[in-house]
């Protein structure tokens, strides 16, 4: 009984070690990023956002996904502050500009700040993953997948709430939230690649 369990845990760690080894074959960093990004929904955005880190990433697929998450956090952070200030301004504006916008913005600021926390937490969860084996690897990747999916849901709810015709500045912010959602989706796809190589 115990030896069967041991066998499976060895098998699992062997499988993980081999998928990670395949993922970081001897490509150069730029083509490694391009081929990893080709498995995301927004490959152009993925490459453009990650090429600046090619030197640091090398051909490490865990590190690549962690940089993708940090890039996402760096986009989300200023957005939640921006949304709060837009909301304050909207709440001072005459009623004709719409109380609906104000309440949507209130929710949106909170959703974006939650999303930033979830993505940040996911990056931390995968830190040091290369040195771990077996069930802990599986568990940590699954946590990151869950949290990144939840972040995408938050971002999607936020863009839905913006609606149309809320003015030029609102439209600019809505586009930025949309972009952050695409970056989160890419980060999730890169995490998924750690298990389905
Ligand atoms: C991501 O950001 C965190 C917090 O700033 C930092 O500790 C971590 O090293 C960064 N990760 C990468 C891969 O740069």
Short mmCIF file of C-alpha atoms and ligand atoms in Angstrom, two decimals:
data_model
loop_
_atom_site.label_atom_id
_atom_site.label_comp_id
_atom_site.label_asym_id
_atom_site.label_seq_id
_atom_site.Cartn_x
_atom_site.Cartn_y
_atom_site.Cartn_z
CA UNK A 1 0.00 0.00 0.00
CA UNK A 2 2.67 2.46 1.07
CA UNK A 3 4.88 1.45 -1.81
CA UNK A 4 2.05 2.02 -4.30
CA UNK A 5 1.62 5.54 -2.91
CA UNK A 6 5.34 6.11 -3.15
CA UNK A 7 5.36 4.84 -6.72
CA UNK A 8 2.64 7.29 -7.73
CA UNK A 9 4.26 10.20 -6.03
CA UNK A 10 7.54 9.40 -7.79
CA UNK A 11 5.69 9.03 -11.08
CA UNK A 12 3.98 12.40 -10.59
CA UNK A 13 7.22 14.16 -9.81
CA UNK A 14 8.89 12.48 -12.76
CA UNK A 15 6.11 13.66 -15.08
CA UNK A 16 6.35 17.22 -13.78
CA UNK A 17 10.11 17.32 -14.02
CA UNK A 18 9.92 16.10 -17.60
CA UNK A 19 7.19 18.56 -18.69
CA UNK A 20 9.20 21.43 -17.26
CA UNK A 21 12.34 20.18 -18.96
CA UNK A 22 10.50 20.04 -22.29
CA UNK A 23 9.10 23.52 -21.75
CA UNK A 24 12.58 24.96 -21.34
CA UNK A 25 14.37 23.41 -24.27
CA UNK A 26 17.48 25.03 -25.70
CA UNK A 27 15.82 27.85 -27.63
CA UNK A 28 16.98 31.44 -27.46
CA UNK A 29 14.90 33.59 -25.07
CA UNK A 30 13.17 35.57 -27.84
CA UNK A 31 11.93 32.55 -29.75
CA UNK A 32 11.10 30.85 -26.46
CA UNK A 33 8.82 33.79 -25.59
CA UNK A 34 7.31 33.78 -29.09
CA UNK A 35 6.51 30.07 -29.02
CA UNK A 36 5.12 30.26 -25.45
CA UNK A 37 2.99 33.28 -26.38
CA UNK A 38 1.63 31.50 -29.46
CA UNK A 39 -0.43 29.40 -27.04
CA UNK A 40 -2.17 32.45 -25.53
CA UNK A 41 -5.31 34.23 -26.80
CA UNK A 42 -3.44 37.51 -27.43
CA UNK A 43 0.01 36.47 -28.69
CA UNK A 44 1.02 39.92 -29.98
CA UNK A 45 0.28 41.57 -26.66
CA UNK A 46 1.96 38.66 -24.86
CA UNK A 47 5.23 39.02 -26.80
CA UNK A 48 5.28 42.81 -26.59
CA UNK A 49 4.74 42.75 -22.82
CA UNK A 50 7.33 40.05 -22.13
CA UNK A 51 10.17 40.73 -24.55
CA UNK A 52 11.60 43.45 -22.30
CA UNK A 53 12.28 40.68 -19.75
CA UNK A 54 13.78 38.16 -22.20
CA UNK A 55 17.23 38.48 -20.65
CA UNK A 56 15.93 37.70 -17.17
CA UNK A 57 13.49 34.97 -18.27
CA UNK A 58 15.90 32.99 -20.40
CA UNK A 59 13.94 29.86 -21.31
CA UNK A 60 12.36 29.28 -17.91
CA UNK A 61 8.61 28.75 -18.34
CA UNK A 62 7.79 29.26 -14.65
CA UNK A 63 9.69 32.53 -14.61
CA UNK A 64 7.96 33.61 -17.83
CA UNK A 65 4.53 33.12 -16.27
CA UNK A 66 5.64 35.00 -13.15
CA UNK A 67 6.80 37.97 -15.22
CA UNK A 68 3.47 37.86 -17.09
CA UNK A 69 1.67 38.12 -13.74
CA UNK A 70 3.85 41.00 -12.55
CA UNK A 71 3.25 42.91 -15.79
CA UNK A 72 -0.48 42.43 -15.18
CA UNK A 73 -0.26 43.68 -11.58
CA UNK A 74 1.66 46.75 -12.73
CA UNK A 75 -1.21 47.60 -15.13
CA UNK A 76 -3.98 46.91 -12.60
CA UNK A 77 -2.55 48.92 -9.68
CA UNK A 78 -2.71 52.41 -11.26
CA UNK A 79 -6.08 51.56 -12.82
CA UNK A 80 -7.82 51.04 -9.50
CA UNK A 81 -6.56 54.47 -8.32
CA UNK A 82 -7.66 56.05 -11.61
CA UNK A 83 -11.14 54.57 -11.28
CA UNK A 84 -11.50 55.87 -7.74
CA UNK A 85 -10.62 59.40 -8.85
CA UNK A 86 -13.01 59.24 -11.81
CA UNK A 87 -15.71 58.13 -9.42
CA UNK A 88 -15.06 61.02 -7.04
CA UNK A 89 -15.35 63.41 -9.96
CA UNK A 90 -18.54 61.76 -11.24
CA UNK A 91 -20.11 62.02 -7.81
CA UNK A 92 -19.46 65.79 -7.79
CA UNK A 93 -20.89 66.26 -11.28
CA UNK A 94 -24.51 67.36 -11.81
CA UNK A 95 -27.13 64.60 -11.53
CA UNK A 96 -27.73 64.67 -15.28
CA UNK A 97 -24.37 62.94 -15.81
CA UNK A 98 -25.86 59.91 -14.12
CA UNK A 99 -25.79 58.30 -10.71
CA UNK A 100 -25.60 54.92 -12.44
CA UNK A 101 -22.07 55.65 -13.61
CA UNK A 102 -21.00 56.53 -10.09
CA UNK A 103 -22.24 53.31 -8.55
CA UNK A 104 -20.75 51.21 -11.36
CA UNK A 105 -17.41 52.93 -10.83
CA UNK A 106 -17.55 52.25 -7.13
CA UNK A 107 -17.88 48.56 -7.74
CA UNK A 108 -15.30 48.60 -10.50
CA UNK A 109 -12.56 50.15 -8.37
CA UNK A 110 -13.02 47.38 -5.80
CA UNK A 111 -13.08 44.66 -8.45
CA UNK A 112 -9.86 45.88 -10.03
CA UNK A 113 -8.09 46.11 -6.71
CA UNK A 114 -9.26 42.55 -5.88
CA UNK A 115 -8.01 41.37 -9.27
CA UNK A 116 -4.60 42.95 -8.59
CA UNK A 117 -4.37 41.10 -5.25
CA UNK A 118 -5.34 37.78 -6.85
CA UNK A 119 -2.73 38.09 -9.60
CA UNK A 120 -0.08 39.14 -7.09
CA UNK A 121 -0.93 36.16 -4.89
CA UNK A 122 -0.63 33.83 -7.90
CA UNK A 123 2.85 35.13 -8.73
CA UNK A 124 3.92 34.43 -5.16
CA UNK A 125 2.38 30.95 -5.27
CA UNK A 126 4.62 29.97 -8.19
CA UNK A 127 7.79 31.43 -6.67
CA UNK A 128 10.34 28.66 -6.13
CA UNK A 129 8.20 26.12 -7.99
CA UNK A 130 11.25 24.81 -9.88
CA UNK A 131 12.65 23.39 -6.66
CA UNK A 132 9.45 21.59 -5.63
CA UNK A 133 8.26 18.11 -6.55
CA UNK A 134 5.08 16.06 -6.67
CA UNK A 135 1.73 17.11 -5.20
CA UNK A 136 2.93 20.52 -4.02
CA UNK A 137 3.67 21.51 -7.62
CA UNK A 138 0.20 20.38 -8.75
CA UNK A 139 -1.46 22.14 -5.86
CA UNK A 140 0.32 25.45 -6.36
CA UNK A 141 -0.36 25.53 -10.08
CA UNK A 142 -4.04 24.74 -9.42
CA UNK A 143 -4.25 27.62 -6.90
CA UNK A 144 -2.73 30.06 -9.38
CA UNK A 145 -5.17 28.87 -12.07
CA UNK A 146 -8.14 29.40 -9.73
CA UNK A 147 -7.02 32.86 -8.63
CA UNK A 148 -6.18 34.06 -12.16
CA UNK A 149 -9.59 32.88 -13.39
CA UNK A 150 -11.25 34.78 -10.55
CA UNK A 151 -9.27 37.91 -11.51
CA UNK A 152 -10.48 37.59 -15.13
CA UNK A 153 -14.07 37.37 -13.87
CA UNK A 154 -13.59 40.54 -11.78
CA UNK A 155 -12.13 42.42 -14.75
CA UNK A 156 -14.93 41.23 -17.04
CA UNK A 157 -17.57 42.35 -14.54
CA UNK A 158 -15.88 45.74 -14.35
CA UNK A 159 -15.80 46.31 -18.14
CA UNK A 160 -19.45 45.22 -18.39
CA UNK A 161 -20.39 47.84 -15.82
CA UNK A 162 -18.75 50.65 -17.73
CA UNK A 163 -21.37 50.44 -20.45
CA UNK A 164 -21.22 52.76 -23.45
CA UNK A 165 -21.36 56.51 -23.83
CA UNK A 166 -19.96 57.45 -20.43
CA UNK A 167 -17.61 59.95 -22.01
CA UNK A 168 -14.17 59.92 -23.50
CA UNK A 169 -12.21 59.54 -20.30
CA UNK A 170 -14.37 56.65 -19.10
CA UNK A 171 -13.89 55.02 -22.49
CA UNK A 172 -10.12 55.31 -22.14
CA UNK A 173 -10.23 53.64 -18.73
CA UNK A 174 -12.59 50.94 -20.01
CA UNK A 175 -10.05 50.12 -22.75
CA UNK A 176 -7.29 49.88 -20.16
CA UNK A 177 -9.33 47.47 -18.06
CA UNK A 178 -9.95 45.42 -21.20
CA UNK A 179 -6.21 45.37 -21.88
CA UNK A 180 -5.48 44.27 -18.31
CA UNK A 181 -8.03 41.47 -18.74
CA UNK A 182 -6.19 40.29 -21.87
CA UNK A 183 -2.87 40.33 -19.99
CA UNK A 184 -4.43 38.25 -17.19
CA UNK A 185 -5.80 35.80 -19.74
CA UNK A 186 -2.31 35.46 -21.24
CA UNK A 187 -0.77 34.88 -17.81
CA UNK A 188 -3.33 32.13 -17.14
CA UNK A 189 -2.58 30.50 -20.50
CA UNK A 190 1.15 30.49 -19.65
CA UNK A 191 0.39 28.88 -16.28
CA UNK A 192 -1.78 26.28 -18.05
CA UNK A 193 1.22 25.45 -20.27
CA UNK A 194 3.18 24.40 -17.18
CA UNK A 195 0.94 21.36 -16.90
CA UNK A 196 -0.05 20.70 -20.54
CA UNK A 197 3.24 20.82 -22.36
C1 LIG B 1 7.16 40.18 -9.04
O1 LIG B 1 6.95 41.22 -8.10
C2 LIG B 1 7.21 40.86 -6.76
C3 LIG B 1 6.78 42.02 -5.87
O2 LIG B 1 7.29 43.22 -6.34
C4 LIG B 1 8.69 40.50 -6.63
O3 LIG B 1 8.96 40.13 -5.31
C5 LIG B 1 8.99 39.35 -7.58
O4 LIG B 1 10.35 39.03 -7.53
C6 LIG B 1 8.59 39.72 -8.99
N1 LIG B 1 8.75 38.54 -9.83
C7 LIG B 1 9.49 38.54 -10.93
C8 LIG B 1 9.51 37.27 -11.70
O5 LIG B 1 10.10 39.52 -11.30
#
